[in-house]
Every structure is written in structure tokens, then in C-alpha cells.
Amino acid sequence: MNLQGDRRLRRRRIVNRLAEGSATVAALLAVLVLGIVVWSIAKRGAGELSWGFLTKDLPLFGQPGGGIAPLLVGSALLVGIATAIALPVAVLIAVFLEEFASPRVGAAIQLCVDLLNGLPSIIIGVFVFGLLVYGHPQNGWAGSVGLSIVMLPLVTRATQEVLRLVPTSQREGALALGASRWRTVLGITLPSAAGGILTGTVLAVARAVGETAPLLFATSIFGRTIEWNPGHALPNLPVQIFIWSESDLPEDHARAWASALVLLIFVLVTSLTARLVLARTRRRMG
Amino acid sequence: MSQGVTMPPMRPVDVAVRQETESQTHETVFDIQGLQAGYGSNVAIKGVDLEIYRNVITAVIGPSGCGKSTFIRCLNRMNDEVPSFRHEGTILYHGVDLYGDGVEPVEVRRRIGMVFQKANPFPKTIYDNVAWAPRVLGLKKDLDERVEKALQSAALWDEVKDRLKRSALSLSGGQQQRLCIARAIAIEPEVLLLDEPASALDPIATQRIEELMQSLKQDYTIVIVTHNMQQAARVADRTAFFSIDSDEDGRYGVLVEYDETPKIFTAPSDRRTEDYVTGRFG
């Protein structure tokens, strides 16, 4: 008996190896791209990083020194307000989709949430400008509304996922005690899902903090000191990185790299932690 | 509830009164007439006529797929949670149509408690598991006593009284199931529906649940679904035997025989019952 295979089998084996090989290379490419991005930003940005850089006001034009404290405060405010807007709405949407909606209505709203997720951020920027900024001075509220639109579908999705992990037996247990649907959601389902909702929110924060387009028209003309009032334009990292990178001055480029590195570290650390916690939650909930 | 029909008041204070006045005669709690139920186009049970009496343990036995669970879940409208659920016929609860206009499933379930096959304590403390429903229903007065009483009735108090603030998930399977019973009786329903409550438990835990049922019978009307005939023979006063029938509609469960438990097990009037209880099929 000949078990070595004929010519055709050898050809099939080669095709198989080629396909497997190119898929592996493509996968490695993803790692490589991330690696190059992190490495090049770290290499160019690390030199500028210092305690002073993190704690000082923005530099005067053309002057050396200065820091990014106002950008950190502003970005934190913008994302904080955006979270306060997006989180409750997103959780309610997810609760509606998973616990209340009829299949048909649910599918329609799910589609809208998915479309919202794919909305180009510049369109969100223009929308917010037209709705909240045009005719007024720039302000942080408008920027936060823009970021909350970015976060909304992300938090909705994450919440839906964990709600699905809550066992039906828990809901039945509560309903069998004469609790209404809403009390069941509030008292049993949501508390079980809280960890997952929190990590989903952190992931959305990591995504929103780097969004530039929704802020461009809303909060891009700001002072060089820390601004706490969202009624004014708030200094923020992504827009300032853009402004510095457009500058002619080499020291501004260095600041742009260093700020980019700060942003990158924040995003990487928060997303990684959130993902680890999420993986643990999933395992625990089965 | 509309149409002027009212269910009898079942507030906590009534339980004692009920015991004194009505322990002699067994009045009808459920009067089920021509019940057909199913999901989508599948018929799970057909033509079920049955009366369930107060302070009596009624067992529902039968082979897998005979619609025992579907039947018991009709009695507290748990099937409403399945979107494709359909039913015909009537279930009168103290003369009120359970599926009538204006009847609130939430109100039905508050009076007709249910314990499930797999213990499903909430991921909360032992205390909060029992206290959750009273809190939701606004029975916040003397909550500690209420919790203690429920745990005592469920024969769990002595085992957990020193660790009420510990997670309910730290309990053993049998303890968890008794906690679920305590949780159900904390709101003092009139009826307890038990859907194979001991099928996932070891013999000793099962025995404890069965003893518990005997003591709960004083205060509650109990309906238990079980695939375990010996269990039905041990605990039930009356037994309903369901079997599977089939016609052009497909396979569905039917009520074959319903009588005093000793009669079902020693002198059944239907051949199918005899075959089942003697172990010839099922």
C-alpha cells in the first residue's frame, strides 16, 4: 500500500502550508505594528518626560520649558463628564435590549447602536459643533457630549455582553418571588453585571480620551493654564498634540511626542487592566 | 384586578387565622380545567383537568418529556417569561382565573412561590437572600424576625445563624436549596411549587427537604414535581401521574390518573400508571 500520496496530495499540502504561513505572518504583523508604534513614540517622547513636564502650565509660545498639566486636567474633565453622560444611558439601552425589547424592536435598536459605533468621529465633531457650539463660545460641555457619543455604543455593547452572562436561573428566582421585571434587573441582574459594566466603561474611557475629531470644533482654542470650568474651552491632550505637531518649532515636536507617550501609556495601561479584569469576571460568571 | 374579582387577602397575619379555621376540610386551591399548554407550535400538555387542595402535598410524577415542569410553571405564570408560550383552558385559583384579564403575574407569584430544580441563591449574603423579596414587596417591618422565622421554617436557621452575613454561595447544595425555600416562604405565600427540588441533591440532603415539606404542609399548599416515584410515595398525599400521548399534533403530556398517593402506588386504575409505578417503563 502506498501511503505517501500522489502529486496532487503534495500540491494540496504545499497550498495548505502557504495559507497557514501567510496567516501567521499577518498575525505577527499586528504585533509588529503595535510594537513599532509604542517603540517609536517611546524613543522620541521619553527624553522630554519629567515631573515638571507633567505638572507645569503650557509653555509660552516660543519659550522653552513648560508642561502639560492643563491638558491632563482638561482631558480628565472632558472624559469624566462624557462618562457621566454615556454610562447611565448606555446601561439603560443595554437593559432595554437584553431584558425588555421584543425581538423585532431589539434588532432595530441593535442596528442603530452598531451604526453609531461605526460613525466617523469627525461627523460627531461637526454634529456637536452645529448643535452646541455654533453661535456660542467653545466649551467643554460640547466636547464631552461629543466624546459621550463615541462611548455610548461601546458601553452599551459591553453591558449587553455581561447581562447575557447572568444566568437565567437568577432572573427566574427573583421573578418567582413576585418581583417586577425592573426590580429584578435593578436588584439582581445589574449587581451581578456591575464588574463587567465597570471594565467596559474603562475600555470606553481609554478609547474616548484619545479621540480628537469630536473636540476639534468644540474645545480647541484654550488658555495655557489649568481650566476647571467646563463652560470654557478645556485644554486637552489630543488637540494639543495635533497643534504641537503642526508647529514649526522642534521643541514643540518634542512636546507632541512626549504628550503622545503619556496618552499612549494611559491608554495601554487602562485597556490592559480592564481586559484582565473582564477576563476574570467572565471566568467567574461561567 | 378588574371586574371586581378579588383574591382572598394573604397578608402575614392571616396565616395563623387560616390554620385555626380551615385545617379540617381541604378546600380547593387550584381548579384546572381543560388545560393545554405549549411553546410555539409544540404542545407540551393537553386536556389536563385537576383540582389541588389546600394544605395537601400534591406530587406530579411521570416520565421525562411528559410536561410536568410546563404544568407546574403554568400555576404561577412563570411560563409568561417564555415569549412563545401559549395555553388554552382555565386555571382557577380560589375561583379566580389566573390568566384572566387584569391579573398581574407579579401578584400571582407573590402568593404562589416557586423553588427550582437547581438551587439558585442570589450572589448575596444569606441574610440578603431571604430579606430581598420582603424588602422589594415593602414588608420591611421586623425584617430580622421575618428572616429568622423563614430560615427556621426551612430548617436552616441553626446551621447559618452565626454566618448570616456570609455569601449564600458558601453553603452546600442542600443548604442552598433550603435557603431557596426559606427565600420563598419569607413573603408568606399560600402555595409552594417545587420543581424537582431534590433532584440535584444527595440522599441525606434529599431526606431533609422531604422532612421539611411535611412540616411546611401545616402552613402551605405544596405541589411538587418529581421524577422520583419513591419520593412521591414518601411525601405526597395525592399524586398525579402524567404520561406521553401522541396524535397528529405530535407528542404531548396528558394526565393519566390523579388520586390519593397510596391508591396510585398500590391499586392504580389505569394500566399505564401501573406500568410506570411498577417500573415497567419510564
Coordinates of C-alpha atoms in Angstrom, one line a residue:
Chain A
M1 CA 0.0 0.0 0.0
N2 CA 1.2 3.5 -0.9
L3 CA 0.6 5.9 1.9
Q4 CA 3.0 8.6 0.6
G5 CA 0.3 10.3 -1.5
D6 CA 0.4 11.3 -5.2
R7 CA 1.4 14.5 -6.8
R8 CA -2.0 16.1 -6.1
L9 CA -1.7 15.5 -2.4
R10 CA 1.7 17.1 -2.3
R11 CA 0.3 20.1 -4.1
R12 CA -2.5 20.3 -1.5
R13 CA 0.0 20.1 1.2
I14 CA 2.0 23.0 -0.2
V15 CA -1.1 25.2 -0.6
N16 CA -2.0 24.4 3.0
R17 CA 1.4 25.4 4.3
L18 CA 1.4 28.6 2.3
A19 CA -2.0 29.6 3.6
E20 CA -1.1 28.8 7.2
G21 CA 2.2 30.7 6.8
S22 CA 0.7 33.9 5.4
A23 CA -2.0 33.9 8.1
T24 CA 0.7 33.5 10.7
V25 CA 2.7 36.4 9.2
A26 CA -0.4 38.6 9.1
A27 CA -1.0 37.9 12.8
L28 CA 2.6 38.7 13.6
L29 CA 2.2 41.9 11.6
A30 CA -0.4 43.1 14.1
V31 CA 2.0 42.6 17.0
L32 CA 4.7 44.3 14.9
V33 CA 2.6 47.4 14.1
L34 CA 1.8 47.9 17.8
G35 CA 5.4 47.3 18.7
I36 CA 6.7 49.9 16.3
V37 CA 4.1 52.5 17.4
V38 CA 5.0 52.0 21.0
W39 CA 8.7 51.9 20.4
S40 CA 8.9 54.9 18.1
I41 CA 6.8 57.1 20.4
A42 CA 8.7 55.9 23.5
K43 CA 12.1 56.6 21.8
R44 CA 11.1 60.2 20.7
G45 CA 8.9 61.1 23.7
A46 CA 10.8 59.6 26.7
G47 CA 13.6 62.3 26.6
E48 CA 11.2 65.1 27.3
L49 CA 9.2 63.4 30.1
S50 CA 9.9 64.7 33.6
W51 CA 7.9 65.6 36.7
G52 CA 8.0 69.3 35.6
F53 CA 6.6 68.4 32.2
L54 CA 3.6 66.7 33.9
T55 CA 2.9 69.4 36.5
K56 CA 3.6 72.8 34.8
D57 CA 1.3 75.0 32.7
L58 CA 1.6 75.1 29.0
P59 CA 4.7 76.9 27.6
L60 CA 4.5 80.5 26.3
F61 CA 4.8 80.5 22.5
G62 CA 8.5 80.0 21.5
Q63 CA 9.7 79.7 25.1
P64 CA 11.5 76.6 26.4
G65 CA 10.1 74.5 29.4
G66 CA 6.5 74.4 30.3
G67 CA 4.4 71.3 30.8
I68 CA 1.0 69.6 30.2
A69 CA -0.8 69.8 33.5
P70 CA -3.7 71.8 32.0
L71 CA -4.0 69.1 29.3
L72 CA -4.2 66.3 31.8
V73 CA -6.8 68.1 33.9
G74 CA -8.8 69.1 30.8
S75 CA -8.8 65.7 29.3
A76 CA -9.8 64.2 32.7
L77 CA -12.7 66.6 33.0
L78 CA -13.9 66.0 29.4
V79 CA -13.8 62.2 29.7
G80 CA -15.3 62.3 33.2
I81 CA -18.3 64.3 32.1
A82 CA -18.6 62.2 29.0
T83 CA -18.7 59.1 31.1
A84 CA -21.3 60.6 33.4
I85 CA -23.5 61.2 30.4
A86 CA -22.8 58.0 28.5
L87 CA -22.8 55.4 31.3
P88 CA -26.4 55.6 32.5
V89 CA -27.8 56.0 29.1
A90 CA -25.8 53.0 27.7
V91 CA -26.7 50.8 30.7
L92 CA -30.4 51.6 30.2
I93 CA -30.1 50.9 26.4
A94 CA -28.5 47.6 27.2
V95 CA -31.1 46.7 29.8
F96 CA -33.8 47.5 27.3
L97 CA -32.2 45.4 24.6
E98 CA -31.5 42.4 26.8
E99 CA -34.4 42.4 29.3
F100 CA -37.4 44.2 27.8
A101 CA -37.3 44.6 24.0
S102 CA -39.3 42.4 21.7
P103 CA -37.0 40.6 19.1
R104 CA -38.1 43.0 16.3
V105 CA -37.7 46.3 18.1
G106 CA -34.5 44.9 19.7
A107 CA -32.9 44.1 16.3
A108 CA -33.7 47.6 15.0
I109 CA -32.2 49.3 18.0
Q110 CA -29.2 47.0 18.0
L111 CA -28.6 48.1 14.4
C112 CA -28.7 51.7 15.4
V113 CA -26.2 51.1 18.2
D114 CA -23.9 49.3 15.8
L115 CA -24.2 52.1 13.2
L116 CA -23.4 54.7 16.0
N117 CA -20.3 52.7 16.7
G118 CA -19.2 53.0 13.1
L119 CA -19.9 56.7 12.9
P120 CA -16.8 58.7 11.8
S121 CA -15.7 60.8 14.7
I122 CA -15.3 63.9 12.5
I123 CA -19.1 63.7 11.9
I124 CA -19.7 63.6 15.6
G125 CA -17.4 66.7 15.8
V126 CA -19.4 68.6 13.2
F127 CA -22.7 67.5 14.7
V128 CA -21.7 68.7 18.1
F129 CA -20.4 72.0 16.6
G130 CA -23.6 72.6 14.8
L131 CA -25.8 71.7 17.8
L132 CA -23.9 73.1 20.8
V133 CA -21.1 75.4 19.7
Y134 CA -22.2 77.4 16.7
G135 CA -23.3 80.8 18.0
H136 CA -21.6 80.2 21.4
P137 CA -18.0 80.3 22.6
Q138 CA -16.3 76.9 22.5
N139 CA -16.9 75.0 25.7
G140 CA -16.0 71.7 27.5
W141 CA -19.6 70.6 27.7
A142 CA -19.9 70.3 24.0
G143 CA -16.6 68.3 23.8
S144 CA -17.9 66.0 26.5
V145 CA -21.2 65.4 24.6
G146 CA -19.1 64.5 21.5
L147 CA -17.0 62.0 23.5
S148 CA -20.1 60.6 25.1
I149 CA -21.4 59.7 21.6
V150 CA -18.2 57.8 21.0
M151 CA -18.5 56.0 24.3
L152 CA -22.3 55.2 24.1
P153 CA -22.2 52.2 21.8
L154 CA -19.1 50.8 23.4
V155 CA -20.5 50.8 26.9
T156 CA -23.8 49.5 25.6
R157 CA -22.2 46.5 23.9
A158 CA -20.0 45.7 26.9
T159 CA -23.1 45.9 29.2
Q160 CA -25.1 43.7 26.9
E161 CA -22.4 41.1 27.0
V162 CA -22.2 40.8 30.7
L163 CA -26.0 40.9 31.1
R164 CA -26.1 37.8 28.8
L165 CA -23.7 36.1 31.2
V166 CA -26.1 36.5 34.2
P167 CA -27.8 33.1 34.5
T168 CA -31.5 32.9 33.6
S169 CA -32.0 31.0 36.9
Q170 CA -31.1 34.2 38.8
R171 CA -33.8 36.2 37.0
E172 CA -36.4 33.4 37.4
G173 CA -35.5 33.2 41.1
A174 CA -36.3 36.9 41.5
L175 CA -39.4 36.8 39.3
A176 CA -40.8 33.8 41.2
L177 CA -40.7 35.9 44.4
G178 CA -43.2 38.4 42.9
A179 CA -40.6 41.0 41.9
S180 CA -41.3 43.0 38.8
R181 CA -39.1 42.9 35.8
W182 CA -37.5 46.2 36.7
R183 CA -36.9 45.3 40.3
T184 CA -35.3 42.1 39.1
V185 CA -33.0 44.0 36.8
L186 CA -32.1 46.6 39.5
G187 CA -31.7 44.2 42.4
I188 CA -30.3 41.0 40.9
T189 CA -29.1 41.3 37.2
L190 CA -27.3 44.6 37.3
P191 CA -25.4 44.0 40.6
S192 CA -24.2 40.7 39.1
A193 CA -23.1 42.5 36.0
A194 CA -21.5 45.5 37.7
G195 CA -17.9 44.4 37.4
G196 CA -18.3 43.8 33.7
I197 CA -20.0 47.1 33.1
L198 CA -17.2 48.9 35.0
T199 CA -14.5 47.4 32.9
G200 CA -16.4 48.0 29.7
T201 CA -16.6 51.7 30.8
V202 CA -12.9 51.8 31.5
L203 CA -12.2 50.5 28.0
A204 CA -14.5 53.1 26.5
V205 CA -12.7 55.8 28.5
A206 CA -9.4 54.6 27.1
R207 CA -10.9 54.9 23.7
A208 CA -12.5 58.4 24.2
V209 CA -9.5 60.0 25.8
G210 CA -7.6 59.9 22.6
E211 CA -10.5 61.0 20.3
T212 CA -9.5 64.3 18.6
A213 CA -12.2 65.0 16.0
P214 CA -15.1 65.4 18.4
L215 CA -13.1 68.0 20.2
L216 CA -11.7 69.9 17.3
F217 CA -14.6 72.3 16.9
A218 CA -15.8 72.2 20.5
T219 CA -12.7 72.8 22.6
S220 CA -9.6 73.6 20.7
I221 CA -8.9 77.3 21.5
F222 CA -7.8 77.4 25.1
G223 CA -5.5 79.2 27.5
R224 CA -2.2 77.9 28.9
T225 CA -3.3 77.4 32.5
I226 CA -5.4 74.8 34.2
E227 CA -9.1 75.3 33.5
W228 CA -11.7 73.7 35.8
N229 CA -14.8 75.3 34.3
P230 CA -16.4 73.1 31.5
G231 CA -18.2 76.2 30.5
H232 CA -15.0 77.4 28.9
A233 CA -12.9 75.6 26.3
L234 CA -10.8 72.9 28.1
P235 CA -7.2 72.3 27.2
N236 CA -6.8 68.6 26.3
L237 CA -4.2 66.2 25.2
P238 CA -5.3 65.1 21.7
V239 CA -5.9 68.5 20.3
Q240 CA -2.7 70.0 21.8
I241 CA -0.7 67.0 20.4
F242 CA -2.2 68.0 17.0
I243 CA -1.4 71.7 17.5
W244 CA 2.2 71.0 18.5
S245 CA 2.9 68.5 15.7
E246 CA 1.7 71.2 13.2
S247 CA 4.2 73.7 14.7
D248 CA 7.5 74.8 13.0
L249 CA 9.4 74.6 16.3
P250 CA 11.5 71.4 17.0
E251 CA 10.8 71.8 20.8
D252 CA 7.0 71.7 20.1
H253 CA 7.6 68.5 18.2
A254 CA 9.4 67.1 21.2
R255 CA 6.4 68.1 23.4
A256 CA 4.0 66.5 21.0
W257 CA 5.9 63.2 21.2
A258 CA 6.2 63.3 24.9
S259 CA 2.4 64.1 25.3
A260 CA 1.7 61.3 22.8
L261 CA 3.7 58.9 25.0
V262 CA 1.7 60.0 28.1
L263 CA -1.5 59.4 26.3
L264 CA -0.3 56.0 25.0
I265 CA 0.8 54.8 28.4
F266 CA -2.6 55.8 29.9
V267 CA -4.5 54.0 27.2
L268 CA -2.4 50.9 27.2
V269 CA -2.4 50.5 31.0
T270 CA -6.1 51.1 31.4
S271 CA -7.1 48.9 28.5
L272 CA -4.9 46.1 29.6
T273 CA -6.1 46.2 33.2
A274 CA -9.7 46.4 32.1
R275 CA -9.3 43.4 29.8
L276 CA -7.6 41.4 32.5
V277 CA -10.4 42.1 35.0
L278 CA -13.0 41.4 32.3
A279 CA -11.4 38.0 31.5
R280 CA -11.6 37.2 35.2
T281 CA -15.2 38.3 35.5
R282 CA -16.1 36.1 32.5
R283 CA -14.4 33.1 34.0
R284 CA -16.1 33.6 37.3
M285 CA -19.6 34.0 35.7
G286 CA -19.0 30.9 33.6
Chain B
M1 CA -57.6 43.4 39.4
S2 CA -60.6 44.5 37.4
Q3 CA -64.1 43.2 37.2
G4 CA -64.5 43.3 40.9
V5 CA -62.9 39.9 41.4
T6 CA -60.6 39.8 44.4
M7 CA -58.2 37.1 45.7
P8 CA -58.5 36.4 49.4
P9 CA -56.2 38.5 51.4
M10 CA -52.9 36.7 52.1
R11 CA -51.1 39.1 54.4
P12 CA -48.8 37.6 57.1
V13 CA -51.4 38.0 59.9
D14 CA -53.8 35.7 58.0
V15 CA -51.6 32.6 58.2
A16 CA -52.4 31.9 61.8
V17 CA -56.1 32.6 61.3
R18 CA -56.1 30.3 58.3
Q19 CA -54.6 27.4 60.3
E20 CA -57.2 27.6 63.1
T21 CA -60.3 27.8 60.9
E22 CA -59.5 25.5 58.0
S23 CA -57.4 22.6 59.0
Q24 CA -60.3 20.1 58.9
T25 CA -61.6 20.4 55.4
H26 CA -59.4 20.7 52.4
E27 CA -60.8 23.4 50.2
T28 CA -59.8 23.6 46.5
V29 CA -56.9 26.0 45.8
F30 CA -56.5 25.3 42.1
D31 CA -59.2 24.1 39.8
I32 CA -57.7 23.3 36.4
Q33 CA -60.0 22.7 33.5
G34 CA -59.0 21.6 30.0
L35 CA -55.5 22.9 30.3
Q36 CA -53.4 22.8 27.1
A37 CA -50.1 24.5 27.1
G38 CA -47.1 24.6 24.9
Y39 CA -44.3 26.7 23.3
G40 CA -44.7 27.9 19.7
S41 CA -46.3 25.2 17.7
N42 CA -45.3 22.4 20.2
V43 CA -48.0 21.2 22.5
A44 CA -46.4 20.2 25.8
I45 CA -49.6 19.1 27.7
K46 CA -53.2 18.6 26.6
G47 CA -56.5 18.2 28.3
V48 CA -55.4 18.4 31.9
D49 CA -58.3 18.5 34.5
L50 CA -57.2 18.6 38.1
E51 CA -58.0 20.0 41.5
I52 CA -55.4 20.8 44.0
Y53 CA -56.4 21.1 47.7
R54 CA -55.2 23.3 50.5
N55 CA -52.6 22.1 53.0
V56 CA -52.1 19.0 51.0
I57 CA -48.9 17.8 49.3
T58 CA -49.6 17.0 45.7
A59 CA -47.0 15.2 43.7
V60 CA -46.7 15.3 39.9
I61 CA -44.9 12.3 38.5
G62 CA -44.2 10.9 35.1
P63 CA -41.5 10.2 32.6
S64 CA -39.2 12.8 31.1
G65 CA -41.0 15.0 28.5
C66 CA -44.5 14.5 29.9
G67 CA -44.8 18.2 30.6
K68 CA -44.5 18.1 34.4
S69 CA -42.5 21.3 34.5
T70 CA -44.6 23.0 31.9
F71 CA -47.6 22.2 34.0
I72 CA -46.3 23.5 37.3
R73 CA -44.9 26.6 35.7
C74 CA -48.5 27.4 34.5
L75 CA -49.6 27.6 38.1
N76 CA -47.6 30.7 38.9
R77 CA -47.4 32.1 35.4
M78 CA -43.7 31.6 35.2
N79 CA -44.3 30.5 31.6
D80 CA -45.2 34.1 30.8
E81 CA -41.4 34.7 30.7
V82 CA -41.1 32.4 27.6
P83 CA -42.3 34.6 24.7
S84 CA -43.6 31.7 22.6
F85 CA -45.7 30.3 25.5
R86 CA -49.4 29.6 24.6
H87 CA -52.2 28.0 26.6
E88 CA -55.9 27.1 26.5
G89 CA -58.3 26.2 29.2
T90 CA -58.6 27.7 32.6
I91 CA -56.8 27.6 35.9
L92 CA -59.0 28.9 38.7
Y93 CA -57.1 30.0 41.8
H94 CA -59.7 30.2 44.6
G95 CA -62.2 30.7 41.8
V96 CA -60.3 33.5 40.1
D97 CA -59.0 32.8 36.6
L98 CA -55.2 33.1 36.9
Y99 CA -54.9 34.1 33.2
G100 CA -57.9 36.3 33.3
D101 CA -57.9 40.0 32.2
G102 CA -56.2 42.3 34.6
V103 CA -54.5 39.5 36.6
E104 CA -50.9 40.6 37.3
P105 CA -48.3 37.8 37.1
V106 CA -46.3 39.7 39.7
E107 CA -49.2 39.5 42.2
V108 CA -49.8 35.8 41.3
R109 CA -46.2 34.9 42.0
R110 CA -46.2 36.8 45.3
R111 CA -48.9 34.4 46.5
I112 CA -47.7 31.3 44.7
G113 CA -44.0 30.7 45.4
M114 CA -41.6 28.5 43.5
V115 CA -38.5 26.6 44.1
F116 CA -36.5 25.4 41.2
Q117 CA -34.6 22.2 40.3
K118 CA -31.2 23.7 40.6
A119 CA -30.7 25.9 43.7
N120 CA -30.4 29.4 42.6
P121 CA -29.5 31.6 45.5
F122 CA -28.6 35.2 44.6
P123 CA -24.9 36.1 44.8
K124 CA -25.7 38.0 48.1
T125 CA -25.4 37.2 51.8
I126 CA -27.5 34.5 53.3
Y127 CA -29.5 37.3 55.1
D128 CA -30.0 39.3 52.0
N129 CA -31.2 36.3 50.0
V130 CA -34.1 35.9 52.4
A131 CA -34.6 39.6 53.0
W132 CA -34.6 40.7 49.4
A133 CA -38.1 39.8 48.4
P134 CA -39.7 41.2 51.7
R135 CA -37.8 44.5 51.0
V136 CA -39.0 44.6 47.4
L137 CA -42.6 44.0 48.5
G138 CA -42.4 46.6 51.2
L139 CA -42.6 44.1 54.1
K140 CA -39.7 45.9 55.9
K141 CA -41.2 45.9 59.4
D142 CA -39.4 43.4 61.8
L143 CA -37.3 42.2 58.9
D144 CA -34.8 40.4 61.2
E145 CA -37.6 38.4 62.8
R146 CA -39.1 37.6 59.4
V147 CA -35.7 36.4 58.1
E148 CA -35.2 34.3 61.2
K149 CA -38.7 32.8 61.0
A150 CA -38.2 31.9 57.4
L151 CA -34.9 30.3 58.0
Q152 CA -36.3 28.3 60.9
S153 CA -39.3 27.1 58.9
A154 CA -36.8 26.0 56.3
A155 CA -34.8 24.1 58.9
L156 CA -31.7 26.1 58.1
W157 CA -31.5 28.6 61.0
D158 CA -29.3 26.5 63.3
E159 CA -26.8 26.0 60.6
V160 CA -26.5 29.6 59.4
K161 CA -27.4 31.8 62.4
D162 CA -23.8 32.6 63.1
R163 CA -22.9 33.4 59.5
L164 CA -25.9 35.4 58.1
K165 CA -23.5 37.9 56.6
R166 CA -21.6 35.2 54.6
S167 CA -22.2 34.7 50.9
A168 CA -25.0 32.3 50.2
L169 CA -22.7 30.6 47.6
S170 CA -20.6 29.3 50.5
L171 CA -23.4 26.9 51.5
S172 CA -23.6 23.3 50.4
G173 CA -26.0 22.3 47.7
G174 CA -28.6 21.0 50.1
Q175 CA -28.3 24.1 52.3
Q176 CA -28.6 26.3 49.2
Q177 CA -31.9 24.6 48.3
R178 CA -33.3 25.1 51.8
L179 CA -32.2 28.7 51.6
C180 CA -34.3 29.0 48.4
I181 CA -37.2 27.5 50.2
A182 CA -36.6 30.0 53.1
R183 CA -36.5 32.8 50.5
A184 CA -39.8 31.7 49.0
I185 CA -41.6 31.4 52.3
A186 CA -40.2 34.7 53.7
I187 CA -43.0 36.5 51.9
E188 CA -45.6 34.0 53.2
P189 CA -47.2 32.8 50.0
E190 CA -50.1 30.4 50.2
V191 CA -48.7 27.9 47.8
L192 CA -45.2 26.5 47.3
L193 CA -44.4 25.0 43.9
L194 CA -41.4 22.7 44.0
D195 CA -39.9 21.8 40.6
E196 CA -37.8 18.7 41.3
P197 CA -36.3 20.4 44.3
A198 CA -34.1 17.4 45.3
S199 CA -33.0 16.1 42.0
A200 CA -29.5 17.6 42.3
L201 CA -29.1 16.6 46.0
D202 CA -27.6 13.7 47.8
P203 CA -29.8 11.3 49.8
I204 CA -29.3 12.9 53.1
A205 CA -30.0 16.4 51.8
T206 CA -33.0 15.0 50.0
Q207 CA -34.3 13.5 53.2
R208 CA -34.0 16.8 54.9
I209 CA -36.0 18.5 52.2
E210 CA -38.7 15.8 52.4
E211 CA -39.0 16.2 56.2
L212 CA -39.2 19.9 55.7
M213 CA -42.1 19.5 53.3
Q214 CA -44.0 17.6 55.9
S215 CA -43.7 20.4 58.4
L216 CA -44.4 23.1 55.8
K217 CA -47.6 21.4 54.9
Q218 CA -49.2 22.8 58.1
D219 CA -49.0 26.3 56.6
Y220 CA -48.7 25.9 52.9
T221 CA -50.3 24.1 50.0
I222 CA -47.4 22.2 48.2
V223 CA -47.2 21.0 44.7
I224 CA -44.0 19.0 43.9
V225 CA -42.8 17.8 40.6
T226 CA -40.5 14.8 40.8
H227 CA -39.2 12.1 38.6
N228 CA -38.5 10.1 41.7
M229 CA -41.5 7.8 42.4
Q230 CA -40.3 6.8 45.8
Q231 CA -40.1 10.4 46.7
A232 CA -43.7 11.0 45.7
A233 CA -44.7 7.9 47.6
R234 CA -42.9 9.1 50.7
V235 CA -44.1 12.7 50.8
A236 CA -47.2 13.2 48.8
D237 CA -50.9 13.0 50.0
R238 CA -52.1 13.0 46.4
T239 CA -50.3 12.1 43.3
A240 CA -50.9 13.0 39.7
F241 CA -49.4 10.7 37.1
F242 CA -48.6 12.3 33.7
S243 CA -47.7 10.3 30.6
I244 CA -46.9 10.9 27.0
D245 CA -49.6 10.5 24.3
S246 CA -49.3 11.2 20.6
D247 CA -51.5 12.0 17.7
E248 CA -51.3 14.1 14.5
D249 CA -50.3 17.1 16.7
G250 CA -47.1 15.3 17.8
R251 CA -46.2 14.0 21.3
Y252 CA -47.6 15.7 24.3
G253 CA -48.2 15.1 28.0
V254 CA -51.5 14.0 29.4
L255 CA -52.8 13.5 32.9
V256 CA -53.5 9.8 33.2
E257 CA -54.5 9.4 36.8
Y258 CA -54.9 11.5 39.9
D259 CA -55.7 10.1 43.3
E260 CA -54.7 9.5 46.8
T261 CA -51.0 8.5 46.7
P262 CA -51.4 5.0 48.3
K263 CA -54.0 4.2 45.6
I264 CA -51.8 5.4 42.8
F265 CA -49.0 3.2 44.0
T266 CA -50.9 0.1 45.1
A267 CA -54.1 0.0 43.2
P268 CA -53.9 2.2 40.1
S269 CA -56.9 2.2 37.9
D270 CA -55.0 2.8 34.7
R271 CA -52.7 0.3 33.1
R272 CA -50.2 3.0 32.2
T273 CA -49.9 4.1 35.8
E274 CA -49.4 0.5 36.9
D275 CA -46.7 0.0 34.3
Y276 CA -44.9 3.2 35.4
V277 CA -45.1 2.7 39.1
T278 CA -44.0 -0.9 38.9
G279 CA -41.0 0.2 36.8
R280 CA -42.1 -1.4 33.6
F281 CA -41.3 1.8 31.7
G282 CA -40.1 5.4 32.2

